[in-house]
């Protein structure tokens, strides 16, 4: 039985919600978008601003812009992530400083971050790898000691929690989620910036739509007509259309149910694979929630086969798999720009050589997980 790496199954109500927007005559950002922002903030327990954008990438760009990151600044980013986490730093003309990750959680290593700090460090951009919380307390200690901001790349981690609080509620400068097609909830393309700082929220709102500030104009002119607005900066076109937001609202409503289904797949893998010579991904600490966006296993010194053998066996059985990620220091642009090499990133490099991400998605059935397990057991068991 073939098992894809990822499969999206939308519910009829989700499709109907999108069709409803198409029939309504209002396609761009409007009531659905505003409702999604409200409901997303509520899902995190309230007390935060949520600003919908057309991707996590654009959201991180806006958050860094709001933090005043620019030429001459440095932003510390984990080596083991998708290139979006780093590229947004370059959009603003600032420099990326790559840090190695911790061997267990695969999230940015706070010890490395400390060693990489300079007087130019403006921000740290941790990733909650695969949906497991990064070492947020240790990072916050560094940030407050050196007066730098934390912008969390939460592309993998909704819904999830770390150190007892939901990801998005740790009081960082901003936390940015992704609603890309294969993320834990989706709007096709989309994202959400979350912040508890009203000024940050306001800057992101203005900059996501051309730098238009209606409030500034009204204060100045005492004019409330809709055609009247001011432009306060060369902003971006990063708003989320209502077509997408309508889908997002229904996805949000079942986000926890979908997380539980992924957690059940992870538990099944753990139960059936733990006796094999493989290193399995750690669960969240007691009391915290893992979003289980990824399920990366690692071959060990005791694994009797090479990774390419495991890949071949899965491919022959038509089972999807992936690698998350080729470390950014191995990508031409980043390697050449900063003169990077493997020896600077021993943990990410070692992980990359041994890792393989198994299928995990909310529509996946237990018998599909068992199929993946049986192919692996046949090879290693
Ligand atoms: C998917 C992803 C992004 C980018 O998200 P988009 O919504 O596609 O912009 C950023 N960081 C990580 C770690 C991701 O996996």
mmCIF file of C-alpha atoms and ligand atoms in Angstrom:
data_model
loop_
_atom_site.group_PDB
_atom_site.id
_atom_site.type_symbol
_atom_site.label_atom_id
_atom_site.label_comp_id
_atom_site.label_asym_id
_atom_site.label_seq_id
_atom_site.Cartn_x
_atom_site.Cartn_y
_atom_site.Cartn_z
ATOM 1 C CA UNK A 1 0.000 0.000 0.000
ATOM 2 C CA UNK A 2 1.574 3.323 -1.077
ATOM 3 C CA UNK A 3 1.787 6.002 1.620
ATOM 4 C CA UNK A 4 2.444 9.593 0.504
ATOM 5 C CA UNK A 5 4.769 11.873 2.467
ATOM 6 C CA UNK A 6 1.859 14.293 2.840
ATOM 7 C CA UNK A 7 -1.808 14.296 1.856
ATOM 8 C CA UNK A 8 -4.258 17.153 2.356
ATOM 9 C CA UNK A 9 -7.901 16.309 3.009
ATOM 10 C CA UNK A 10 -10.222 19.292 3.236
ATOM 11 C CA UNK A 11 -13.649 18.955 4.802
ATOM 12 C CA UNK A 12 -16.773 19.853 2.849
ATOM 13 C CA UNK A 13 -17.447 22.763 5.255
ATOM 14 C CA UNK A 14 -14.005 24.184 4.445
ATOM 15 C CA UNK A 15 -14.673 24.040 0.721
ATOM 16 C CA UNK A 16 -18.116 25.597 1.262
ATOM 17 C CA UNK A 17 -16.581 28.437 3.277
ATOM 18 C CA UNK A 18 -14.263 29.298 0.395
ATOM 19 C CA UNK A 19 -17.119 29.063 -2.115
ATOM 20 C CA UNK A 20 -19.119 31.368 0.149
ATOM 21 C CA UNK A 21 -16.410 34.015 -0.160
ATOM 22 C CA UNK A 22 -16.339 33.564 -3.937
ATOM 23 C CA UNK A 23 -20.109 34.162 -4.045
ATOM 24 C CA UNK A 24 -19.940 37.129 -1.665
ATOM 25 C CA UNK A 25 -18.259 39.461 -4.133
ATOM 26 C CA UNK A 26 -15.478 40.433 -1.664
ATOM 27 C CA UNK A 27 -12.285 38.473 -2.314
ATOM 28 C CA UNK A 28 -9.430 40.397 -0.737
ATOM 29 C CA UNK A 29 -8.751 41.084 2.956
ATOM 30 C CA UNK A 30 -12.005 41.925 4.717
ATOM 31 C CA UNK A 31 -14.359 40.438 7.284
ATOM 32 C CA UNK A 32 -13.011 36.857 7.026
ATOM 33 C CA UNK A 33 -9.462 38.053 7.537
ATOM 34 C CA UNK A 34 -10.429 40.143 10.564
ATOM 35 C CA UNK A 35 -12.363 37.202 12.020
ATOM 36 C CA UNK A 36 -9.415 34.841 11.510
ATOM 37 C CA UNK A 37 -7.146 37.292 13.360
ATOM 38 C CA UNK A 38 -9.606 37.509 16.255
ATOM 39 C CA UNK A 39 -10.092 33.758 16.450
ATOM 40 C CA UNK A 40 -6.363 33.018 16.191
ATOM 41 C CA UNK A 41 -5.612 35.386 19.099
ATOM 42 C CA UNK A 42 -8.411 33.707 21.087
ATOM 43 C CA UNK A 43 -7.018 30.250 20.288
ATOM 44 C CA UNK A 44 -3.778 31.367 21.967
ATOM 45 C CA UNK A 45 -5.774 32.400 25.032
ATOM 46 C CA UNK A 46 -6.130 36.094 24.146
ATOM 47 C CA UNK A 47 -3.985 39.016 25.238
ATOM 48 C CA UNK A 48 -2.073 39.089 21.931
ATOM 49 C CA UNK A 49 -2.455 40.828 18.586
ATOM 50 C CA UNK A 50 -2.672 38.594 15.522
ATOM 51 C CA UNK A 51 -1.856 40.072 12.103
ATOM 52 C CA UNK A 52 -2.683 37.881 9.084
ATOM 53 C CA UNK A 53 -0.216 37.898 6.203
ATOM 54 C CA UNK A 54 0.198 36.009 2.936
ATOM 55 C CA UNK A 55 3.075 33.812 4.216
ATOM 56 C CA UNK A 56 5.300 33.114 7.198
ATOM 57 C CA UNK A 57 8.166 34.511 5.110
ATOM 58 C CA UNK A 58 6.445 37.884 4.641
ATOM 59 C CA UNK A 59 5.470 37.872 8.332
ATOM 60 C CA UNK A 60 9.095 37.386 9.433
ATOM 61 C CA UNK A 61 10.151 40.135 7.015
ATOM 62 C CA UNK A 62 7.607 42.516 8.577
ATOM 63 C CA UNK A 63 8.620 41.569 12.130
ATOM 64 C CA UNK A 64 12.314 42.207 11.405
ATOM 65 C CA UNK A 65 11.403 45.503 9.718
ATOM 66 C CA UNK A 66 9.382 46.508 12.777
ATOM 67 C CA UNK A 67 12.426 45.690 14.919
ATOM 68 C CA UNK A 68 14.418 48.190 12.852
ATOM 69 C CA UNK A 69 16.811 45.553 11.470
ATOM 70 C CA UNK A 70 18.873 46.975 8.619
ATOM 71 C CA UNK A 71 22.340 47.224 7.059
ATOM 72 C CA UNK A 72 25.132 46.726 9.591
ATOM 73 C CA UNK A 73 22.969 44.556 11.862
ATOM 74 C CA UNK A 74 23.365 40.836 12.503
ATOM 75 C CA UNK A 75 20.603 38.308 13.149
ATOM 76 C CA UNK A 76 21.377 34.869 14.606
ATOM 77 C CA UNK A 77 19.535 32.028 12.834
ATOM 78 C CA UNK A 78 19.790 28.229 13.216
ATOM 79 C CA UNK A 79 21.755 26.393 10.507
ATOM 80 C CA UNK A 80 19.122 23.657 10.411
ATOM 81 C CA UNK A 81 16.038 25.321 8.925
ATOM 82 C CA UNK A 82 14.332 26.255 5.685
ATOM 83 C CA UNK A 83 16.036 29.103 3.845
ATOM 84 C CA UNK A 84 13.106 31.480 4.493
ATOM 85 C CA UNK A 85 14.246 31.903 8.111
ATOM 86 C CA UNK A 86 17.540 33.366 6.883
ATOM 87 C CA UNK A 87 16.566 35.075 3.611
ATOM 88 C CA UNK A 88 14.301 37.625 5.317
ATOM 89 C CA UNK A 89 17.364 39.000 7.122
ATOM 90 C CA UNK A 90 19.021 39.653 3.749
ATOM 91 C CA UNK A 91 15.838 41.374 2.416
ATOM 92 C CA UNK A 92 16.659 44.153 4.898
ATOM 93 C CA UNK A 93 20.356 44.283 4.068
ATOM 94 C CA UNK A 94 21.394 42.813 7.429
ATOM 95 C CA UNK A 95 23.768 39.852 7.826
ATOM 96 C CA UNK A 96 22.868 36.310 8.886
ATOM 97 C CA UNK A 97 24.953 34.619 11.569
ATOM 98 C CA UNK A 98 24.328 30.883 11.627
ATOM 99 C CA UNK A 99 24.309 28.930 14.899
ATOM 100 C CA UNK A 100 24.479 25.157 15.379
ATOM 101 C CA UNK A 101 21.569 23.274 16.957
ATOM 102 C CA UNK A 102 21.156 21.043 20.004
ATOM 103 C CA UNK A 103 21.515 17.301 19.293
ATOM 104 C CA UNK A 104 18.240 16.272 20.968
ATOM 105 C CA UNK A 105 15.679 18.977 20.061
ATOM 106 C CA UNK A 106 17.436 20.161 16.853
ATOM 107 C CA UNK A 107 16.547 23.722 17.881
ATOM 108 C CA UNK A 108 19.098 26.553 18.057
ATOM 109 C CA UNK A 109 21.817 25.994 20.709
ATOM 110 C CA UNK A 110 21.751 28.901 23.221
ATOM 111 C CA UNK A 111 25.429 28.227 24.023
ATOM 112 C CA UNK A 112 26.328 28.783 20.352
ATOM 113 C CA UNK A 113 24.157 31.895 20.276
ATOM 114 C CA UNK A 114 26.154 33.361 23.198
ATOM 115 C CA UNK A 115 29.441 32.715 21.412
ATOM 116 C CA UNK A 116 28.186 34.437 18.256
ATOM 117 C CA UNK A 117 26.939 37.663 19.876
ATOM 118 C CA UNK A 118 28.618 40.895 18.754
ATOM 119 C CA UNK A 119 27.764 44.548 19.283
ATOM 120 C CA UNK A 120 25.929 44.332 15.941
ATOM 121 C CA UNK A 121 23.561 41.502 17.005
ATOM 122 C CA UNK A 122 20.022 42.831 16.739
ATOM 123 C CA UNK A 123 17.829 39.728 16.867
ATOM 124 C CA UNK A 124 17.686 35.959 17.355
ATOM 125 C CA UNK A 125 15.362 33.974 15.104
ATOM 126 C CA UNK A 126 14.807 30.537 16.700
ATOM 127 C CA UNK A 127 12.819 27.789 14.939
ATOM 128 C CA UNK A 128 10.662 25.367 16.950
ATOM 129 C CA UNK A 129 11.970 22.460 14.923
ATOM 130 C CA UNK A 130 9.296 20.043 13.723
ATOM 131 C CA UNK A 131 6.839 21.481 16.251
ATOM 132 C CA UNK A 132 8.948 20.937 19.394
ATOM 133 C CA UNK A 133 9.611 24.058 21.462
ATOM 134 C CA UNK A 134 13.053 25.683 21.341
ATOM 135 C CA UNK A 135 14.939 26.575 24.561
ATOM 136 C CA UNK A 136 12.913 29.742 24.950
ATOM 137 C CA UNK A 137 13.915 30.518 28.556
ATOM 138 C CA UNK A 138 17.651 30.410 27.809
ATOM 139 C CA UNK A 139 17.156 32.530 24.680
ATOM 140 C CA UNK A 140 15.090 35.098 26.597
ATOM 141 C CA UNK A 141 17.859 35.361 29.201
ATOM 142 C CA UNK A 142 20.368 36.188 26.445
ATOM 143 C CA UNK A 143 17.976 38.612 24.761
ATOM 144 C CA UNK A 144 17.285 40.614 27.895
ATOM 145 C CA UNK A 145 20.933 40.612 28.966
ATOM 146 C CA UNK A 146 22.082 42.042 25.627
ATOM 147 C CA UNK A 147 18.961 44.034 24.713
ATOM 148 C CA UNK A 148 18.213 42.113 21.512
ATOM 149 C CA UNK A 149 14.854 40.884 20.264
ATOM 150 C CA UNK A 150 13.523 37.382 19.669
ATOM 151 C CA UNK A 151 11.392 36.680 16.621
ATOM 152 C CA UNK A 152 10.176 33.075 16.708
ATOM 153 C CA UNK A 153 9.822 31.148 13.455
ATOM 154 C CA UNK A 154 6.795 29.082 14.432
ATOM 155 C CA UNK A 155 6.161 27.709 10.924
ATOM 156 C CA UNK A 156 6.022 24.151 12.337
ATOM 157 C CA UNK A 157 4.406 24.799 15.647
ATOM 158 C CA UNK A 158 0.716 25.487 15.755
ATOM 159 C CA UNK A 159 -0.687 24.404 18.063
ATOM 160 C CA UNK A 160 2.190 23.725 20.456
ATOM 161 C CA UNK A 161 3.498 24.828 23.818
ATOM 162 C CA UNK A 162 6.861 25.184 25.522
ATOM 163 C CA UNK A 163 7.784 25.832 29.163
ATOM 164 C CA UNK A 164 4.095 25.722 30.037
ATOM 165 C CA UNK A 165 2.859 28.389 27.596
ATOM 166 C CA UNK A 166 1.505 28.226 24.060
ATOM 167 C CA UNK A 167 4.029 29.051 21.345
ATOM 168 C CA UNK A 168 3.080 32.638 20.535
ATOM 169 C CA UNK A 169 2.595 33.589 24.197
ATOM 170 C CA UNK A 170 6.187 33.884 25.400
ATOM 171 C CA UNK A 171 6.303 37.654 25.075
ATOM 172 C CA UNK A 172 8.798 37.656 22.201
ATOM 173 C CA UNK A 173 8.968 40.681 19.919
ATOM 174 C CA UNK A 174 6.910 38.564 17.490
ATOM 175 C CA UNK A 175 6.080 34.941 16.694
ATOM 176 C CA UNK A 176 5.275 34.014 13.105
ATOM 177 C CA UNK A 177 3.204 31.003 12.021
ATOM 178 C CA UNK A 178 2.841 29.489 8.539
ATOM 179 C CA UNK A 179 -0.341 28.390 6.784
ATOM 180 C CA UNK A 180 1.511 26.977 3.760
ATOM 181 C CA UNK A 181 -0.163 24.040 2.010
ATOM 182 C CA UNK A 182 1.635 21.289 3.966
ATOM 183 C CA UNK A 183 1.826 22.980 7.355
ATOM 184 C CA UNK A 184 -0.234 21.995 10.421
ATOM 185 C CA UNK A 185 -3.101 24.274 9.400
ATOM 186 C CA UNK A 186 -3.349 25.765 5.940
ATOM 187 C CA UNK A 187 -4.818 28.564 3.865
ATOM 188 C CA UNK A 188 -2.909 27.412 0.749
ATOM 189 C CA UNK A 189 -0.475 30.271 1.271
ATOM 190 C CA UNK A 190 -0.641 32.363 4.412
ATOM 191 C CA UNK A 191 0.766 33.175 7.797
ATOM 192 C CA UNK A 192 0.127 34.954 11.090
ATOM 193 C CA UNK A 193 2.249 37.362 13.098
ATOM 194 C CA UNK A 194 1.522 37.299 16.829
ATOM 195 C CA UNK A 195 2.797 39.913 19.265
ATOM 196 C CA UNK A 196 1.748 41.338 22.594
ATOM 197 C CA UNK A 197 3.216 44.756 21.710
ATOM 198 C CA UNK A 198 0.632 47.180 20.282
ATOM 199 C CA UNK A 199 3.271 49.294 18.515
ATOM 200 C CA UNK A 200 4.785 46.237 16.793
ATOM 201 C CA UNK A 201 1.308 45.100 15.735
ATOM 202 C CA UNK A 202 0.505 48.549 14.335
ATOM 203 C CA UNK A 203 3.775 48.750 12.339
ATOM 204 C CA UNK A 204 3.187 45.272 10.878
ATOM 205 C CA UNK A 205 -0.425 46.157 9.950
ATOM 206 C CA UNK A 206 0.657 49.306 8.146
ATOM 207 C CA UNK A 207 3.633 47.705 6.385
ATOM 208 C CA UNK A 208 1.711 44.627 5.197
ATOM 209 C CA UNK A 209 -0.417 46.956 3.017
ATOM 210 C CA UNK A 210 1.725 49.531 1.200
ATOM 211 C CA UNK A 211 2.493 51.652 4.273
ATOM 212 C CA UNK A 212 -1.071 52.999 4.259
ATOM 213 C CA UNK A 213 -1.996 54.653 7.550
ATOM 214 C CA UNK A 214 -5.626 55.780 7.664
ATOM 215 C CA UNK A 215 -5.435 56.587 11.363
ATOM 216 C CA UNK A 216 -2.552 59.027 10.882
ATOM 217 C CA UNK A 217 -4.507 60.905 8.236
ATOM 218 C CA UNK A 218 -7.663 61.057 10.343
ATOM 219 C CA UNK A 219 -5.767 62.388 13.326
ATOM 220 C CA UNK A 220 -4.201 65.029 11.118
ATOM 221 C CA UNK A 221 -7.237 66.062 9.052
ATOM 222 C CA UNK A 222 -10.182 65.055 11.214
ATOM 223 C CA UNK A 223 -11.438 63.326 8.058
ATOM 224 C CA UNK A 224 -13.059 59.893 8.123
ATOM 225 C CA UNK A 225 -13.897 59.392 4.422
ATOM 226 C CA UNK A 226 -12.586 56.083 3.099
ATOM 227 C CA UNK A 227 -10.620 57.482 0.149
ATOM 228 C CA UNK A 228 -8.528 59.596 2.449
ATOM 229 C CA UNK A 229 -5.342 57.986 3.691
ATOM 230 C CA UNK A 230 -1.705 58.758 4.265
ATOM 231 C CA UNK A 231 1.392 56.807 3.208
ATOM 232 C CA UNK A 232 4.012 56.736 5.934
ATOM 233 C CA UNK A 233 6.548 54.300 4.393
ATOM 234 C CA UNK A 234 7.182 52.243 1.235
ATOM 235 C CA UNK A 235 5.262 49.243 2.555
ATOM 236 C CA UNK A 236 4.715 45.780 1.121
ATOM 237 C CA UNK A 237 1.800 43.821 -0.394
ATOM 238 C CA UNK A 238 1.585 41.068 2.200
ATOM 239 C CA UNK A 239 -2.130 40.974 3.140
ATOM 240 C CA UNK A 240 -4.092 37.705 3.340
ATOM 241 C CA UNK A 241 -7.150 37.537 1.040
ATOM 242 C CA UNK A 242 -10.563 36.545 2.428
ATOM 243 C CA UNK A 243 -10.616 33.489 0.109
ATOM 244 C CA UNK A 244 -7.686 32.126 2.106
ATOM 245 C CA UNK A 245 -8.838 33.433 5.492
ATOM 246 C CA UNK A 246 -12.197 31.629 5.196
ATOM 247 C CA UNK A 247 -10.347 28.333 4.857
ATOM 248 C CA UNK A 248 -8.045 29.318 7.723
ATOM 249 C CA UNK A 249 -10.975 29.893 10.118
ATOM 250 C CA UNK A 250 -12.291 26.347 9.561
ATOM 251 C CA UNK A 251 -8.809 24.847 9.776
ATOM 252 C CA UNK A 252 -8.243 26.723 13.025
ATOM 253 C CA UNK A 253 -11.425 25.253 14.473
ATOM 254 C CA UNK A 254 -10.027 21.735 14.066
ATOM 255 C CA UNK A 255 -6.350 22.488 14.654
ATOM 256 C CA UNK A 256 -6.266 20.669 17.998
ATOM 257 C CA UNK A 257 -8.121 17.636 16.615
ATOM 258 C CA UNK A 258 -5.636 17.467 13.714
ATOM 259 C CA UNK A 259 -2.720 17.786 16.156
ATOM 260 C CA UNK A 260 -4.083 14.862 18.165
ATOM 261 C CA UNK A 261 -4.184 12.717 15.042
ATOM 262 C CA UNK A 262 -0.559 13.538 14.242
ATOM 263 C CA UNK A 263 0.349 12.815 17.876
ATOM 264 C CA UNK A 264 -1.320 9.415 17.521
ATOM 265 C CA UNK A 265 0.813 8.672 14.436
ATOM 266 C CA UNK A 266 3.938 9.740 16.345
ATOM 267 C CA UNK A 267 2.955 7.498 19.267
ATOM 268 C CA UNK A 268 2.445 4.559 16.897
ATOM 269 C CA UNK A 269 5.854 5.079 15.291
ATOM 270 C CA UNK A 270 7.406 5.334 18.735
ATOM 271 C CA UNK A 271 5.755 2.136 19.926
ATOM 272 C CA UNK A 272 6.669 0.110 16.841
ATOM 273 C CA UNK A 273 10.116 1.504 16.034
ATOM 274 C CA UNK A 274 11.680 1.905 19.478
ATOM 275 C CA UNK A 275 13.166 -1.593 19.498
ATOM 276 C CA UNK A 276 15.045 -0.958 16.224
ATOM 277 C CA UNK A 277 18.551 0.508 15.892
ATOM 278 C CA UNK A 278 17.205 3.980 15.104
ATOM 279 C CA UNK A 279 17.137 7.211 17.079
ATOM 280 C CA UNK A 280 13.553 8.487 17.337
ATOM 281 C CA UNK A 281 12.571 12.148 17.779
ATOM 282 C CA UNK A 282 11.957 13.230 21.391
ATOM 283 C CA UNK A 283 8.446 14.091 22.559
ATOM 284 C CA UNK A 284 7.648 17.364 24.309
ATOM 285 C CA UNK A 285 8.580 17.626 28.011
ATOM 286 C CA UNK A 286 5.764 16.688 30.429
ATOM 287 C CA UNK A 287 3.054 19.339 30.385
ATOM 288 C CA UNK A 288 3.991 20.689 26.950
ATOM 289 C CA UNK A 289 2.491 20.044 23.529
ATOM 290 C CA UNK A 290 4.390 18.977 20.406
ATOM 291 C CA UNK A 291 2.787 20.004 17.102
ATOM 292 C CA UNK A 292 4.305 16.947 15.343
ATOM 293 C CA UNK A 293 4.793 18.646 11.975
ATOM 294 C CA UNK A 294 7.811 16.389 11.348
ATOM 295 C CA UNK A 295 8.840 12.900 12.437
ATOM 296 C CA UNK A 296 12.591 12.722 11.714
ATOM 297 C CA UNK A 297 14.373 9.464 12.601
ATOM 298 C CA UNK A 298 18.157 9.150 12.723
ATOM 299 C CA UNK A 299 20.273 6.169 11.767
ATOM 300 C CA UNK A 300 22.800 5.311 14.471
ATOM 301 C CA UNK A 301 26.199 3.612 14.600
ATOM 302 C CA UNK A 302 24.291 0.345 15.195
ATOM 303 C CA UNK A 303 22.015 0.686 12.170
ATOM 304 C CA UNK A 304 23.058 -2.159 9.842
ATOM 305 C CA UNK A 305 22.249 -0.227 6.653
ATOM 306 C CA UNK A 306 23.062 3.112 5.080
ATOM 307 C CA UNK A 307 20.467 5.845 4.743
ATOM 308 C CA UNK A 308 20.414 5.274 1.000
ATOM 309 C CA UNK A 309 19.332 1.642 1.655
ATOM 310 C CA UNK A 310 16.467 2.870 3.816
ATOM 311 C CA UNK A 311 15.510 5.380 1.123
ATOM 312 C CA UNK A 312 15.576 2.663 -1.524
ATOM 313 C CA UNK A 313 13.378 0.340 0.562
ATOM 314 C CA UNK A 314 10.812 3.092 1.205
ATOM 315 C CA UNK A 315 10.840 4.173 -2.440
ATOM 316 C CA UNK A 316 10.378 0.577 -3.612
ATOM 317 C CA UNK A 317 7.321 0.304 -1.345
ATOM 318 C CA UNK A 318 6.040 3.671 -2.660
ATOM 319 C CA UNK A 319 6.355 5.307 0.728
ATOM 320 C CA UNK A 320 7.105 9.014 0.768
ATOM 321 C CA UNK A 321 9.941 10.437 2.860
ATOM 322 C CA UNK A 322 11.997 13.591 3.000
ATOM 323 C CA UNK A 323 15.038 15.214 4.606
ATOM 324 C CA UNK A 324 14.642 18.257 6.874
ATOM 325 C CA UNK A 325 16.891 19.924 6.097
ATOM 326 C CA UNK A 326 20.078 20.157 4.166
ATOM 327 C CA UNK A 327 21.768 22.611 6.569
ATOM 328 C CA UNK A 328 21.874 26.116 5.152
ATOM 329 C CA UNK A 329 25.672 26.229 5.454
ATOM 330 C CA UNK A 330 25.708 23.626 2.643
ATOM 331 C CA UNK A 331 23.621 25.756 0.260
ATOM 332 C CA UNK A 332 25.701 27.647 -2.333
ATOM 333 C CA UNK A 333 24.482 31.135 -1.546
ATOM 334 C CA UNK A 334 24.932 30.904 2.222
ATOM 335 C CA UNK A 335 28.158 28.898 2.041
ATOM 336 C CA UNK A 336 29.788 31.319 -0.366
ATOM 337 C CA UNK A 337 28.523 34.545 1.186
ATOM 338 C CA UNK A 338 29.787 33.650 4.664
ATOM 339 C CA UNK A 339 32.568 31.166 3.832
ATOM 340 C CA UNK A 340 30.886 28.385 5.848
ATOM 341 C CA UNK A 341 31.980 24.770 6.268
ATOM 342 C CA UNK A 342 30.826 21.576 8.015
ATOM 343 C CA UNK A 343 33.281 21.862 10.910
ATOM 344 C CA UNK A 344 31.548 24.987 12.206
ATOM 345 C CA UNK A 345 28.255 23.056 12.532
ATOM 346 C CA UNK A 346 29.097 19.584 13.869
ATOM 347 C CA UNK A 347 25.611 18.820 15.231
ATOM 348 C CA UNK A 348 23.585 19.926 12.190
ATOM 349 C CA UNK A 349 26.061 18.215 9.841
ATOM 350 C CA UNK A 350 25.976 14.932 11.761
ATOM 351 C CA UNK A 351 22.176 15.020 11.975
ATOM 352 C CA UNK A 352 21.860 15.775 8.253
ATOM 353 C CA UNK A 353 23.945 12.721 7.316
ATOM 354 C CA UNK A 354 21.767 10.364 9.377
ATOM 355 C CA UNK A 355 18.221 11.764 9.227
ATOM 356 C CA UNK A 356 15.074 10.820 7.343
ATOM 357 C CA UNK A 357 11.614 12.342 7.850
ATOM 358 C CA UNK A 358 8.793 9.780 7.848
ATOM 359 C CA UNK A 359 5.233 10.633 6.710
ATOM 360 C CA UNK A 360 3.121 12.333 9.403
ATOM 361 C CA UNK A 361 -0.035 14.313 8.614
ATOM 362 C CA UNK A 362 -3.457 14.651 10.179
ATOM 363 C CA UNK A 363 -5.290 12.638 7.519
ATOM 364 C CA UNK A 364 -2.837 9.721 7.927
ATOM 365 C CA UNK A 365 -4.336 6.439 9.145
ATOM 366 C CA UNK A 366 -2.782 4.114 11.718
ATOM 367 C CA UNK A 367 -2.645 1.339 9.095
ATOM 368 C CA UNK A 368 -0.590 3.677 6.903
ATOM 369 C CA UNK A 369 1.836 4.231 9.791
ATOM 370 C CA UNK A 370 1.975 0.455 10.231
ATOM 371 C CA UNK A 371 2.840 0.076 6.557
ATOM 372 C CA UNK A 372 5.768 2.485 6.962
ATOM 373 C CA UNK A 373 6.853 0.570 10.068
ATOM 374 C CA UNK A 374 6.702 -2.805 8.346
ATOM 375 C CA UNK A 375 8.966 -1.664 5.506
ATOM 376 C CA UNK A 376 11.494 -0.319 8.016
ATOM 377 C CA UNK A 377 11.257 -3.455 10.188
ATOM 378 C CA UNK A 378 11.815 -5.692 7.189
ATOM 379 C CA UNK A 379 15.043 -3.838 6.499
ATOM 380 C CA UNK A 380 16.351 -3.332 10.039
ATOM 381 C CA UNK A 381 14.483 -5.820 12.215
HETATM 382 C C1 LIG B 1 7.517 26.519 5.651
HETATM 383 C C2 LIG B 1 8.567 27.238 6.437
HETATM 384 C C3 LIG B 1 8.745 28.618 6.322
HETATM 385 C C4 LIG B 1 8.070 29.447 5.266
HETATM 386 O O1 LIG B 1 6.690 29.467 5.396
HETATM 387 P P1 LIG B 1 5.837 30.154 4.213
HETATM 388 O O2 LIG B 1 4.481 30.339 4.835
HETATM 389 O O3 LIG B 1 5.845 29.215 3.057
HETATM 390 O O4 LIG B 1 6.481 31.449 3.908
HETATM 391 C C5 LIG B 1 9.645 29.237 7.153
HETATM 392 N N1 LIG B 1 10.349 28.545 8.071
HETATM 393 C C6 LIG B 1 10.227 27.215 8.200
HETATM 394 C C7 LIG B 1 11.034 26.499 9.237
HETATM 395 C C8 LIG B 1 9.338 26.511 7.377
HETATM 396 O O5 LIG B 1 9.239 25.177 7.465
#
